[in-house]
Amino acid sequence: MSQASCAICALIIRGNNTSSTPYSPWCLDEPVEILKCNKESKQTIIPFFYRVNPTDVQKLTGNFRKAFAIAVLEEVLDKDSSQKVGNWKRALIEVSNLGGWDSRVIKDEAELVEKIVNDVLEKFNEMSRRINGMGGIGKTTIAKEVYRRNKNEFDDNRDDLKDLVRECNLYCERSRIIVTSRDLQLLKYVCSEEGIYEVEKLTDSQGLKLFSLHAFGQNLPKQEYKELSELVANYSRGNPLALKSFGISLI
């Protein structure tokens, strides 16, 4: 069994062809912890039954029962083993009741993986409207990924932007809306010219410094690369992204 710790958790329950490849107690602890996260943090669980009958997992039958029994034997000397084994059984029953993906149904593993990935992406899209969780759990990372995958499906409509700015009751007092765009006319459409700030290009000395930081890890270029560095800085025309990219390419 294995898991991915994030807002959507893939729980893989692997079948064993023989009892000589048992589950370790650590593996059986995972579904217990995952269900705990599900209840405490509303984590979405996607069970994946790989070469094992979900019913065998739920009822502890077949080869799954043999592998489970060996794991239980490793715990018999533990004074808390009875409670732990009970937690394992309850977790396996709960996970099995969630349904999920069964590798016995879709024989082509490439097709199966593709369907699971699409399932996860669909759930990510659903979550984009209601993401929450503790700090550091991955809310912003998920939101960025949802945006990256969907941004090409929408146009940059200036009327939508205008409507957004007009709805002042959507924002708290003293809220600020910052709009970035290469299109100056778009900005003029939604605000006065006094509210527009054009980001200035870097000067030659600033560009050379930025390039050197990324290429050499210092403020000035190495003496043997001074002429080349100045040519690159001049060619980049004060564009920070271009200077950074050129600098990194020389590392």
Coordinates of N, CA and C in Angstrom, one line a residue:
M1 N 0.8 -1.2 0.0 CA 0.0 0.0 0.0 C 0.9 1.2 0.0
S2 N 0.4 2.3 -0.6 CA 1.1 3.6 -0.6 C 0.2 4.7 -0.7
Q3 N 0.6 5.9 -0.3 CA -0.2 7.1 -0.3 C 0.5 8.3 -0.8
A4 N -0.3 9.3 -1.3 CA 0.3 10.6 -1.7 C -0.4 11.6 -0.7
S5 N 0.4 12.3 0.0 CA -0.2 13.2 1.1 C -0.5 14.6 0.5
C6 N -1.8 14.8 0.2 CA -2.2 16.1 -0.3 C -3.7 16.2 -0.1
A7 N -4.3 17.3 -0.7 CA -5.8 17.4 -0.5 C -6.5 16.3 -1.2
I8 N -6.0 15.7 -2.2 CA -6.5 14.5 -2.8 C -5.5 13.3 -2.5
C9 N -6.0 12.3 -1.9 CA -5.0 11.2 -1.5 C -5.4 9.9 -2.3
A10 N -4.3 9.4 -3.0 CA -4.5 8.1 -3.7 C -4.0 7.0 -2.8
L11 N -4.9 6.1 -2.4 CA -4.6 5.0 -1.6 C -4.6 3.7 -2.4
I12 N -3.4 3.2 -2.6 CA -3.2 2.0 -3.4 C -3.1 0.7 -2.6
I13 N -4.1 -0.2 -2.8 CA -4.1 -1.4 -2.1 C -3.7 -2.5 -3.1
R14 N -2.5 -3.1 -2.8 CA -1.9 -4.0 -3.7 C -2.2 -5.4 -3.3
G15 N -2.5 -6.3 -4.3 CA -2.7 -7.7 -4.0 C -1.4 -8.5 -4.0
N16 N -1.4 -9.6 -3.3 CA -0.3 -10.5 -3.2 C -0.6 -11.8 -3.9
N17 N 0.2 -12.3 -4.8 CA 0.0 -13.5 -5.4 C 0.2 -14.7 -4.5
T18 N 1.1 -14.5 -3.5 CA 1.3 -15.6 -2.5 C 1.5 -15.0 -1.1
S19 N 1.4 -15.8 -0.1 CA 1.5 -15.3 1.2 C 2.9 -15.0 1.6
S20 N 3.9 -15.3 0.7 CA 5.3 -15.0 1.0 C 5.6 -13.6 0.9
T21 N 4.7 -12.8 0.4 CA 4.9 -11.3 0.3 C 3.9 -10.6 1.1
P22 N 4.0 -10.6 2.4 CA 3.0 -10.1 3.3 C 3.0 -8.6 3.4
Y23 N 2.0 -8.0 3.9 CA 2.0 -6.5 4.2 C 2.8 -6.3 5.5
S24 N 3.5 -5.2 5.6 CA 4.1 -4.9 6.9 C 3.1 -4.1 7.7
P25 N 3.3 -4.1 9.0 CA 2.3 -3.4 9.9 C 2.3 -1.9 9.5
W26 N 3.5 -1.4 9.0 CA 3.5 0.0 8.6 C 2.6 0.3 7.5
C27 N 2.5 -0.7 6.5 CA 1.6 -0.5 5.4 C 0.1 -0.4 5.8
L28 N -0.2 -1.3 6.8 CA -1.6 -1.3 7.3 C -1.9 -0.1 8.2
D29 N -0.9 0.6 8.7 CA -1.1 1.8 9.4 C -1.6 2.9 8.5
E30 N -1.2 2.9 7.2 CA -1.5 4.0 6.3 C -2.9 4.2 6.1
P31 N -3.8 3.2 5.8 CA -5.2 3.5 5.6 C -5.8 4.1 6.9
V32 N -5.3 3.7 8.0 CA -5.8 4.3 9.3 C -5.6 5.8 9.3
E33 N -4.3 6.2 9.0 CA -3.9 7.6 9.0 C -4.6 8.4 7.9
I34 N -4.8 7.8 6.8 CA -5.5 8.4 5.7 C -6.9 8.7 6.0
L35 N -7.6 7.8 6.6 CA -9.0 8.0 7.0 C -9.1 9.1 8.1
K36 N -8.1 9.1 8.9 CA -8.0 10.2 10.0 C -7.9 11.5 9.3
C37 N -7.1 11.7 8.3 CA -7.0 12.9 7.5 C -8.3 13.3 6.8
N38 N -8.9 12.2 6.3 CA -10.2 12.4 5.6 C -11.2 13.0 6.6
K39 N -11.3 12.6 7.8 CA -12.3 13.1 8.7 C -11.9 14.4 9.3
E40 N -10.6 14.6 9.5 CA -10.1 15.9 10.2 C -10.0 17.0 9.2
S41 N -9.5 16.7 8.0 CA -9.1 17.8 7.0 C -10.0 17.7 5.7
K42 N -11.0 16.8 5.7 CA -11.9 16.6 4.6 C -11.1 16.2 3.3
Q43 N -10.1 15.4 3.5 CA -9.2 15.0 2.4 C -10.0 14.0 1.6
T44 N -9.9 14.1 0.3 CA -10.6 13.2 -0.7 C -9.7 12.0 -0.9
I45 N -10.3 10.8 -0.8 CA -9.6 9.6 -0.9 C -10.0 8.9 -2.2
I46 N -9.0 8.5 -3.0 CA -9.3 7.7 -4.2 C -8.7 6.3 -4.1
P47 N -9.4 5.3 -3.7 CA -8.8 3.9 -3.5 C -8.5 3.3 -4.9
F48 N -7.4 2.6 -4.9 CA -7.0 1.9 -6.2 C -6.7 0.5 -5.8
F49 N -7.5 -0.5 -6.2 CA -7.3 -1.9 -5.8 C -6.5 -2.5 -7.0
Y50 N -5.2 -2.8 -6.7 CA -4.3 -3.3 -7.8 C -4.1 -4.8 -7.6
R51 N -4.7 -5.6 -8.6 CA -4.6 -7.0 -8.6 C -5.1 -7.6 -7.3
V52 N -6.2 -7.1 -6.8 CA -6.8 -7.6 -5.6 C -8.3 -7.3 -5.7
N53 N -9.1 -8.3 -5.2 CA -10.6 -8.1 -5.2 C -11.0 -7.2 -4.0
P54 N -11.7 -6.1 -4.3 CA -12.1 -5.2 -3.2 C -12.9 -5.9 -2.1
T55 N -13.6 -7.0 -2.5 CA -14.4 -7.8 -1.5 C -13.5 -8.5 -0.6
D56 N -12.3 -9.0 -1.1 CA -11.3 -9.7 -0.3 C -10.8 -8.8 0.8
V57 N -10.6 -7.5 0.4 CA -10.1 -6.5 1.3 C -11.1 -6.2 2.4
Q58 N -12.3 -6.1 2.0 CA -13.4 -5.8 2.9 C -13.7 -6.9 3.9
K59 N -13.7 -8.1 3.4 CA -14.0 -9.3 4.2 C -12.8 -10.1 4.7
L60 N -11.6 -9.6 4.3 CA -10.4 -10.4 4.7 C -10.4 -11.8 4.3
T61 N -10.6 -12.0 3.0 CA -10.7 -13.3 2.4 C -9.6 -13.5 1.4
G62 N -9.5 -14.7 0.8 CA -8.5 -15.0 -0.3 C -7.1 -14.8 0.2
N63 N -6.2 -14.5 -0.8 CA -4.8 -14.3 -0.5 C -4.6 -13.1 0.3
F64 N -5.5 -12.1 0.3 CA -5.4 -10.9 1.1 C -5.4 -11.3 2.6
R65 N -6.2 -12.2 2.9 CA -6.3 -12.7 4.3 C -5.0 -13.3 4.8
K66 N -4.4 -14.0 3.9 CA -3.1 -14.7 4.3 C -2.0 -13.6 4.6
A67 N -1.9 -12.6 3.7 CA -1.0 -11.5 3.9 C -1.3 -10.7 5.1
F68 N -2.6 -10.5 5.4 CA -3.0 -9.7 6.5 C -2.6 -10.5 7.8
A69 N -2.8 -11.8 7.8 CA -2.6 -12.6 9.0 C -1.1 -12.6 9.4
I70 N -0.2 -12.6 8.4 CA 1.2 -12.5 8.7 C 1.6 -11.2 9.3
A71 N 1.0 -10.1 8.9 CA 1.2 -8.8 9.5 C 0.7 -8.8 10.9
V72 N -0.4 -9.4 11.1 CA -1.0 -9.4 12.5 C 0.0 -10.2 13.4
L73 N 0.6 -11.3 12.9 CA 1.5 -12.1 13.8 C 2.7 -11.2 14.2
E74 N 3.1 -10.3 13.4 CA 4.2 -9.4 13.8 C 3.9 -8.5 14.9
E75 N 2.6 -8.4 15.2 CA 2.2 -7.4 16.2 C 1.7 -8.1 17.5
V76 N 1.7 -9.4 17.5 CA 1.1 -10.1 18.7 C 1.8 -9.9 20.0
L77 N 3.1 -9.5 19.9 CA 3.9 -9.3 21.2 C 3.7 -7.9 21.7
D78 N 3.0 -7.0 20.9 CA 2.8 -5.6 21.3 C 1.6 -5.6 22.2
K79 N 1.7 -4.9 23.3 CA 0.6 -4.9 24.3 C -0.7 -4.2 23.7
D80 N -0.5 -3.3 22.7 CA -1.6 -2.6 22.1 C -2.0 -3.2 20.8
S81 N -1.6 -4.5 20.5 CA -1.8 -5.1 19.2 C -3.3 -5.3 19.0
S82 N -4.1 -5.6 20.0 CA -5.5 -5.9 19.8 C -6.2 -4.6 19.2
Q83 N -5.9 -3.5 19.8 CA -6.5 -2.2 19.4 C -6.0 -1.9 18.0
K84 N -4.7 -2.1 17.7 CA -4.2 -1.7 16.4 C -4.8 -2.6 15.3
V85 N -4.9 -3.9 15.5 CA -5.5 -4.8 14.5 C -6.9 -4.4 14.3
G86 N -7.6 -4.1 15.3 CA -9.0 -3.6 15.2 C -9.1 -2.4 14.3
N87 N -8.2 -1.5 14.5 CA -8.2 -0.2 13.7 C -7.9 -0.6 12.2
W88 N -7.0 -1.5 12.0 CA -6.7 -2.0 10.6 C -7.9 -2.5 9.9
K89 N -8.6 -3.4 10.6 CA -9.8 -4.0 10.0 C -10.9 -3.0 9.7
R90 N -11.1 -2.0 10.6 CA -12.1 -1.0 10.4 C -11.8 -0.1 9.2
A91 N -10.5 0.2 9.1 CA -10.0 1.1 8.1 C -10.2 0.4 6.7
L92 N -9.8 -0.9 6.6 CA -9.9 -1.6 5.4 C -11.4 -1.7 4.9
I93 N -12.3 -1.9 5.9 CA -13.7 -2.0 5.5 C -14.2 -0.7 5.0
E94 N -13.8 0.4 5.7 CA -14.2 1.7 5.3 C -13.7 2.1 3.9
V95 N -12.4 1.8 3.7 CA -11.9 2.1 2.4 C -12.5 1.3 1.3
S96 N -12.8 0.1 1.5 CA -13.5 -0.8 0.5 C -14.9 -0.3 0.2
N97 N -15.5 0.3 1.2 CA -16.9 0.8 1.0 C -16.9 2.1 0.1
L98 N -15.7 2.7 0.0 CA -15.6 4.0 -0.8 C -15.7 3.7 -2.3
G99 N -15.5 2.4 -2.6 CA -15.4 2.1 -4.1 C -14.0 2.4 -4.6
G100 N -13.9 2.9 -5.8 CA -12.6 3.2 -6.3 C -12.3 2.5 -7.6
W101 N -11.0 2.4 -7.9 CA -10.6 1.8 -9.2 C -10.1 0.4 -8.9
D102 N -10.5 -0.5 -9.9 CA -10.2 -1.9 -9.8 C -9.4 -2.4 -11.0
S103 N -8.1 -2.8 -10.8 CA -7.3 -3.1 -12.0 C -7.8 -4.3 -12.7
R104 N -8.7 -5.1 -12.1 CA -9.2 -6.3 -12.7 C -10.2 -6.0 -13.8
V105 N -10.8 -4.8 -13.6 CA -11.9 -4.4 -14.6 C -11.3 -3.9 -15.9
I106 N -10.3 -3.0 -15.7 CA -9.6 -2.5 -16.9 C -8.2 -3.2 -17.0
K107 N -8.1 -4.1 -18.0 CA -6.9 -4.9 -18.1 C -5.7 -4.1 -18.6
D108 N -5.9 -3.2 -19.5 CA -4.8 -2.4 -20.1 C -4.4 -1.4 -19.0
E109 N -3.2 -1.5 -18.5 CA -2.7 -0.7 -17.4 C -2.5 0.8 -17.8
A110 N -2.1 1.0 -19.1 CA -1.9 2.3 -19.6 C -3.2 3.1 -19.6
E111 N -4.3 2.4 -20.1 CA -5.6 3.0 -20.1 C -6.1 3.2 -18.7
L112 N -5.8 2.3 -17.8 CA -6.2 2.5 -16.4 C -5.6 3.7 -15.7
V113 N -4.3 3.8 -15.9 CA -3.5 5.0 -15.4 C -4.1 6.3 -15.9
E114 N -4.4 6.3 -17.2 CA -5.0 7.5 -17.9 C -6.3 7.9 -17.2
K115 N -7.1 6.9 -17.0 CA -8.5 7.1 -16.4 C -8.3 7.6 -15.0
I116 N -7.4 7.1 -14.2 CA -7.2 7.5 -12.8 C -6.7 9.0 -12.8
V117 N -5.7 9.3 -13.7 CA -5.2 10.7 -13.8 C -6.4 11.6 -14.1
N118 N -7.2 11.3 -15.1 CA -8.3 12.1 -15.4 C -9.3 12.3 -14.3
D119 N -9.5 11.2 -13.5 CA -10.4 11.3 -12.3 C -9.8 12.3 -11.3
V120 N -8.5 12.2 -11.1 CA -7.9 13.1 -10.1 C -8.0 14.6 -10.6
L121 N -7.8 14.8 -11.9 CA -7.9 16.2 -12.5 C -9.3 16.7 -12.4
E122 N -10.2 15.8 -12.6 CA -11.6 16.3 -12.5 C -12.0 16.7 -11.0
K123 N -11.4 16.0 -10.1 CA -11.7 16.3 -8.7 C -10.9 17.6 -8.3
F124 N -9.7 17.8 -8.9 CA -9.0 19.1 -8.7 C -9.9 20.2 -9.2
N125 N -10.5 20.1 -10.4 CA -11.3 21.1 -10.9 C -12.5 21.4 -10.0
E126 N -13.1 20.4 -9.5 CA -14.2 20.6 -8.5 C -13.8 21.3 -7.3
M127 N -12.6 21.0 -6.8 CA -12.0 21.6 -5.6 C -11.7 23.1 -5.8
S128 N -11.4 23.5 -7.0 CA -11.0 24.9 -7.3 C -12.0 25.9 -6.8
R129 N -13.3 25.4 -6.6 CA -14.3 26.3 -6.2 C -14.5 26.3 -4.7
R130 N -13.8 25.4 -4.0 CA -14.0 25.3 -2.5 C -12.8 24.7 -1.8
I131 N -11.6 25.3 -2.2 CA -10.4 24.8 -1.5 C -10.2 25.4 -0.2
N132 N -10.0 24.5 0.8 CA -9.6 25.0 2.2 C -8.7 24.0 2.8
G133 N -8.1 24.4 3.9 CA -7.2 23.5 4.6 C -6.2 24.3 5.5
M134 N -5.5 23.6 6.3 CA -4.5 24.2 7.2 C -3.3 24.8 6.3
G135 N -2.6 25.7 7.0 CA -1.5 26.3 6.3 C -0.4 25.3 5.9
G136 N 0.0 25.4 4.6 CA 1.1 24.5 4.1 C 0.6 23.2 3.6
I137 N -0.8 23.0 3.6 CA -1.3 21.7 3.1 C -1.3 21.6 1.6
G138 N -1.3 22.7 0.9 CA -1.2 22.7 -0.6 C -2.3 23.4 -1.3
K139 N -3.0 24.3 -0.6 CA -4.2 25.0 -1.2 C -3.7 25.8 -2.4
T140 N -2.7 26.6 -2.2 CA -2.2 27.5 -3.3 C -1.6 26.7 -4.4
T141 N -0.9 25.6 -4.1 CA -0.3 24.7 -5.2 C -1.4 24.1 -6.0
I142 N -2.5 23.7 -5.4 CA -3.6 23.1 -6.2 C -4.3 24.2 -7.0
A143 N -4.5 25.4 -6.5 CA -5.1 26.5 -7.2 C -4.3 26.9 -8.4
K144 N -3.0 26.9 -8.3 CA -2.1 27.2 -9.4 C -2.2 26.2 -10.5
E145 N -2.2 24.9 -10.1 CA -2.3 23.8 -11.1 C -3.6 23.9 -11.8
V146 N -4.7 24.1 -11.1 CA -6.0 24.2 -11.7 C -6.0 25.4 -12.7
Y147 N -5.4 26.5 -12.3 CA -5.4 27.6 -13.2 C -4.5 27.3 -14.5
R148 N -3.4 26.7 -14.3 CA -2.5 26.3 -15.4 C -3.1 25.4 -16.4
R149 N -3.9 24.5 -15.9 CA -4.6 23.5 -16.8 C -5.8 24.1 -17.5
N150 N -6.4 25.2 -17.0 CA -7.6 25.7 -17.6 C -7.5 27.1 -18.2
K151 N -6.4 27.8 -18.1 CA -6.3 29.2 -18.5 C -6.5 29.4 -20.0
N152 N -6.2 28.4 -20.8 CA -6.3 28.5 -22.2 C -7.7 28.4 -22.7
E153 N -8.6 28.0 -21.8 CA -10.0 27.8 -22.2 C -10.9 29.1 -22.1
F154 N -10.2 30.2 -21.6 CA -10.9 31.4 -21.4 C -10.2 32.6 -22.1
D155 N -10.9 33.6 -22.6 CA -10.4 34.8 -23.2 C -10.2 35.9 -22.2
D156 N -9.2 36.8 -22.5 CA -8.9 38.0 -21.7 C -10.0 39.1 -22.1
N157 N -11.4 39.0 -21.6 CA -12.5 39.9 -22.0 C -12.5 41.1 -21.1
R158 N -12.4 42.3 -21.7 CA -12.2 43.5 -20.9 C -13.5 43.9 -20.2
D159 N -14.7 43.5 -20.7 CA -16.0 43.8 -20.0 C -16.1 43.1 -18.7
D160 N -15.6 41.8 -18.7 CA -15.6 41.0 -17.5 C -14.8 41.7 -16.4
L161 N -13.6 42.2 -16.8 CA -12.8 42.9 -15.9 C -13.4 44.2 -15.4
K162 N -14.1 44.9 -16.2 CA -14.8 46.1 -15.8 C -15.9 45.8 -14.8
D163 N -16.6 44.7 -15.1 CA -17.7 44.3 -14.2 C -17.1 43.9 -12.8
L164 N -16.0 43.3 -12.8 CA -15.4 42.8 -11.6 C -15.0 44.0 -10.7
V165 N -14.4 45.1 -11.3 CA -14.0 46.3 -10.6 C -15.2 47.0 -10.1
R166 N -16.3 47.0 -10.8 CA -17.5 47.8 -10.4 C -18.2 47.2 -9.2
E167 N -18.1 45.9 -9.0 CA -18.8 45.2 -7.9 C -18.0 45.5 -6.6
C168 N -18.1 46.7 -6.1 CA -17.4 47.2 -4.9 C -17.9 46.4 -3.6
N169 N -19.2 46.0 -3.6 CA -19.7 45.3 -2.4 C -19.1 43.9 -2.2
L170 N -18.3 43.5 -3.2 CA -17.6 42.2 -3.0 C -16.4 42.3 -2.2
Y171 N -15.9 43.5 -1.9 CA -14.6 43.6 -1.3 C -14.8 44.4 0.0
C172 N -13.8 44.1 0.9 CA -13.8 44.8 2.2 C -13.3 46.3 2.0
E173 N -13.6 47.1 3.0 CA -13.1 48.5 2.9 C -11.6 48.5 2.8
R174 N -11.1 49.4 2.0 CA -9.6 49.6 1.7 C -9.0 48.5 1.0
S175 N -9.8 47.6 0.3 CA -9.3 46.6 -0.5 C -8.6 47.2 -1.7
R176 N -7.6 46.5 -2.3 CA -6.9 46.9 -3.5 C -7.0 45.8 -4.6
I177 N -7.3 46.2 -5.8 CA -7.3 45.3 -6.9 C -6.1 45.7 -7.8
I178 N -5.2 44.7 -8.0 CA -4.0 44.9 -8.9 C -4.2 44.1 -10.1
V179 N -4.1 44.8 -11.3 CA -4.3 44.2 -12.6 C -3.0 44.3 -13.3
T180 N -2.4 43.2 -13.9 CA -1.2 43.3 -14.7 C -1.6 42.9 -16.1
S181 N -1.0 43.6 -17.1 CA -1.3 43.4 -18.5 C -0.3 44.0 -19.4
R182 N 0.0 43.4 -20.5 CA 0.8 44.0 -21.5 C 0.0 45.0 -22.4
D183 N -1.3 44.9 -22.3 CA -2.2 45.7 -23.1 C -2.6 47.0 -22.4
L184 N -2.0 48.1 -22.8 CA -2.2 49.4 -22.1 C -3.6 49.9 -22.3
Q185 N -4.2 49.6 -23.4 CA -5.6 50.0 -23.7 C -6.6 49.3 -22.8
L186 N -6.3 48.1 -22.4 CA -7.1 47.4 -21.5 C -7.1 48.0 -20.1
L187 N -6.0 48.4 -19.7 CA -5.9 49.1 -18.4 C -6.6 50.5 -18.4
K188 N -6.4 51.2 -19.5 CA -7.1 52.5 -19.6 C -8.6 52.3 -19.6
Y189 N -9.1 51.1 -20.0 CA -10.5 50.9 -20.1 C -11.1 50.7 -18.7
V190 N -10.3 50.2 -17.7 CA -10.9 49.9 -16.4 C -10.5 50.9 -15.3
C191 N -9.5 51.8 -15.6 CA -9.1 52.7 -14.6 C -8.5 54.0 -15.3
S192 N -8.4 55.0 -14.5 CA -7.8 56.3 -15.0 C -6.3 56.1 -15.2
E193 N -5.8 57.0 -16.0 CA -4.3 57.0 -16.3 C -3.5 57.2 -15.1
E194 N -4.1 57.9 -14.1 CA -3.3 58.1 -12.9 C -3.1 56.8 -12.1
G195 N -4.0 55.9 -12.3 CA -3.9 54.6 -11.6 C -3.0 53.6 -12.3
I196 N -2.4 53.9 -13.4 CA -1.6 53.0 -14.2 C -0.1 53.2 -13.9
Y197 N 0.6 52.2 -13.6 CA 2.0 52.3 -13.4 C 2.7 51.4 -14.4
E198 N 3.6 52.0 -15.3 CA 4.3 51.2 -16.3 C 5.7 50.8 -15.6
V199 N 5.9 49.5 -15.6 CA 7.1 49.0 -15.0 C 8.3 49.3 -15.9
E200 N 9.3 50.0 -15.4 CA 10.4 50.4 -16.2 C 11.4 49.3 -16.4
K201 N 12.1 49.3 -17.5 CA 13.2 48.3 -17.8 C 14.4 48.6 -16.9
L202 N 15.2 47.6 -16.7 CA 16.4 47.8 -15.9 C 17.4 48.6 -16.7
T203 N 18.2 49.4 -15.9 CA 19.3 50.1 -16.6 C 20.4 49.1 -17.0
D204 N 21.4 49.5 -17.7 CA 22.5 48.6 -18.2 C 23.2 48.1 -16.9
S205 N 23.5 48.9 -16.0 CA 24.2 48.4 -14.8 C 23.3 47.4 -14.0
Q206 N 22.0 47.7 -13.9 CA 21.2 46.8 -13.1 C 21.0 45.5 -13.9
G207 N 20.9 45.5 -15.2 CA 20.8 44.3 -16.0 C 22.1 43.5 -15.9
L208 N 23.2 44.1 -15.9 CA 24.5 43.4 -15.8 C 24.6 42.7 -14.4
K209 N 24.1 43.4 -13.4 CA 24.2 42.8 -12.0 C 23.2 41.6 -11.9
L210 N 22.0 41.7 -12.5 CA 21.1 40.6 -12.4 C 21.6 39.4 -13.2
F211 N 22.1 39.6 -14.3 CA 22.7 38.6 -15.1 C 23.8 37.9 -14.4
S212 N 24.7 38.7 -13.8 CA 25.9 38.1 -13.1 C 25.4 37.3 -11.9
L213 N 24.4 37.7 -11.2 CA 23.9 37.0 -10.0 C 23.5 35.6 -10.4
H214 N 22.8 35.5 -11.5 CA 22.3 34.2 -12.0 C 23.4 33.3 -12.7
A215 N 24.3 34.0 -13.3 CA 25.3 33.3 -14.1 C 26.5 32.9 -13.2
F216 N 26.9 33.8 -12.3 CA 28.2 33.6 -11.5 C 28.0 33.6 -10.0
G217 N 26.8 33.9 -9.6 CA 26.5 34.0 -8.2 C 27.2 35.2 -7.5
Q218 N 27.4 36.3 -8.2 CA 28.0 37.5 -7.7 C 27.5 38.7 -8.5
N219 N 27.7 39.9 -7.9 CA 27.2 41.1 -8.5 C 27.8 41.5 -9.8
L220 N 29.0 41.1 -10.0 CA 29.7 41.5 -11.2 C 30.2 40.3 -12.0
P221 N 30.3 40.4 -13.3 CA 30.8 39.2 -14.1 C 32.2 38.9 -13.8
K222 N 32.6 37.6 -14.0 CA 34.0 37.3 -13.9 C 34.8 38.0 -15.0
Q223 N 36.0 38.3 -14.8 CA 36.8 39.2 -15.7 C 36.8 38.6 -17.1
E224 N 37.0 37.2 -17.2 CA 37.1 36.6 -18.5 C 35.8 36.6 -19.2
Y225 N 34.7 36.8 -18.5 CA 33.4 36.8 -19.2 C 32.7 38.2 -19.2
K226 N 33.5 39.2 -18.9 CA 33.0 40.6 -18.8 C 32.4 41.1 -20.1
E227 N 33.1 40.9 -21.2 CA 32.7 41.4 -22.5 C 31.4 40.7 -23.0
L228 N 31.4 39.4 -22.8 CA 30.2 38.6 -23.2 C 29.0 38.9 -22.3
S229 N 29.3 39.2 -21.0 CA 28.2 39.5 -20.1 C 27.5 40.9 -20.5
E230 N 28.4 41.8 -20.9 CA 27.9 43.1 -21.3 C 27.0 43.0 -22.6
L231 N 27.5 42.1 -23.5 CA 26.7 41.9 -24.8 C 25.4 41.3 -24.5
V232 N 25.3 40.3 -23.5 CA 24.1 39.7 -23.2 C 23.1 40.7 -22.5
A233 N 23.7 41.5 -21.6 CA 22.9 42.5 -20.9 C 22.3 43.5 -21.9
N234 N 23.1 43.9 -22.9 CA 22.6 44.8 -23.9 C 21.5 44.2 -24.8
Y235 N 21.8 43.0 -25.1 CA 20.8 42.3 -26.0 C 19.5 42.1 -25.3
S236 N 19.5 41.9 -24.0 CA 18.2 41.6 -23.2 C 17.4 42.9 -23.1
R237 N 18.0 44.0 -23.3 CA 17.2 45.3 -23.3 C 16.5 45.5 -21.9
G238 N 17.2 45.2 -20.9 CA 16.6 45.4 -19.6 C 15.5 44.6 -19.1
N239 N 15.2 43.5 -19.8 CA 14.2 42.5 -19.5 C 14.6 41.5 -18.4
P240 N 14.1 41.6 -17.2 CA 14.6 40.8 -16.1 C 14.5 39.3 -16.4
L241 N 13.4 38.8 -17.0 CA 13.2 37.4 -17.3 C 14.2 36.9 -18.3
A242 N 14.5 37.7 -19.3 CA 15.5 37.3 -20.3 C 16.9 37.2 -19.7
L243 N 17.2 38.2 -18.8 CA 18.5 38.2 -18.1 C 18.7 37.0 -17.2
K244 N 17.6 36.7 -16.5 CA 17.7 35.5 -15.6 C 17.8 34.2 -16.4
S245 N 17.1 34.1 -17.5 CA 17.2 32.9 -18.3 C 18.5 32.7 -18.9
F246 N 19.1 33.8 -19.5 CA 20.5 33.7 -20.0 C 21.5 33.3 -19.0
G247 N 21.3 33.9 -17.8 CA 22.3 33.7 -16.7 C 22.2 32.2 -16.3
I248 N 21.0 31.7 -16.1 CA 20.9 30.3 -15.6 C 21.4 29.3 -16.7
S249 N 21.3 29.7 -18.0 CA 21.8 28.8 -19.0 C 23.3 28.6 -19.0
L250 N 24.0 29.5 -18.4 CA 25.4 29.4 -18.4 C 26.0 28.7 -17.2
I251 N 25.1 28.3 -16.2 CA 25.5 27.6 -15.0 C 26.0 26.2 -15.4

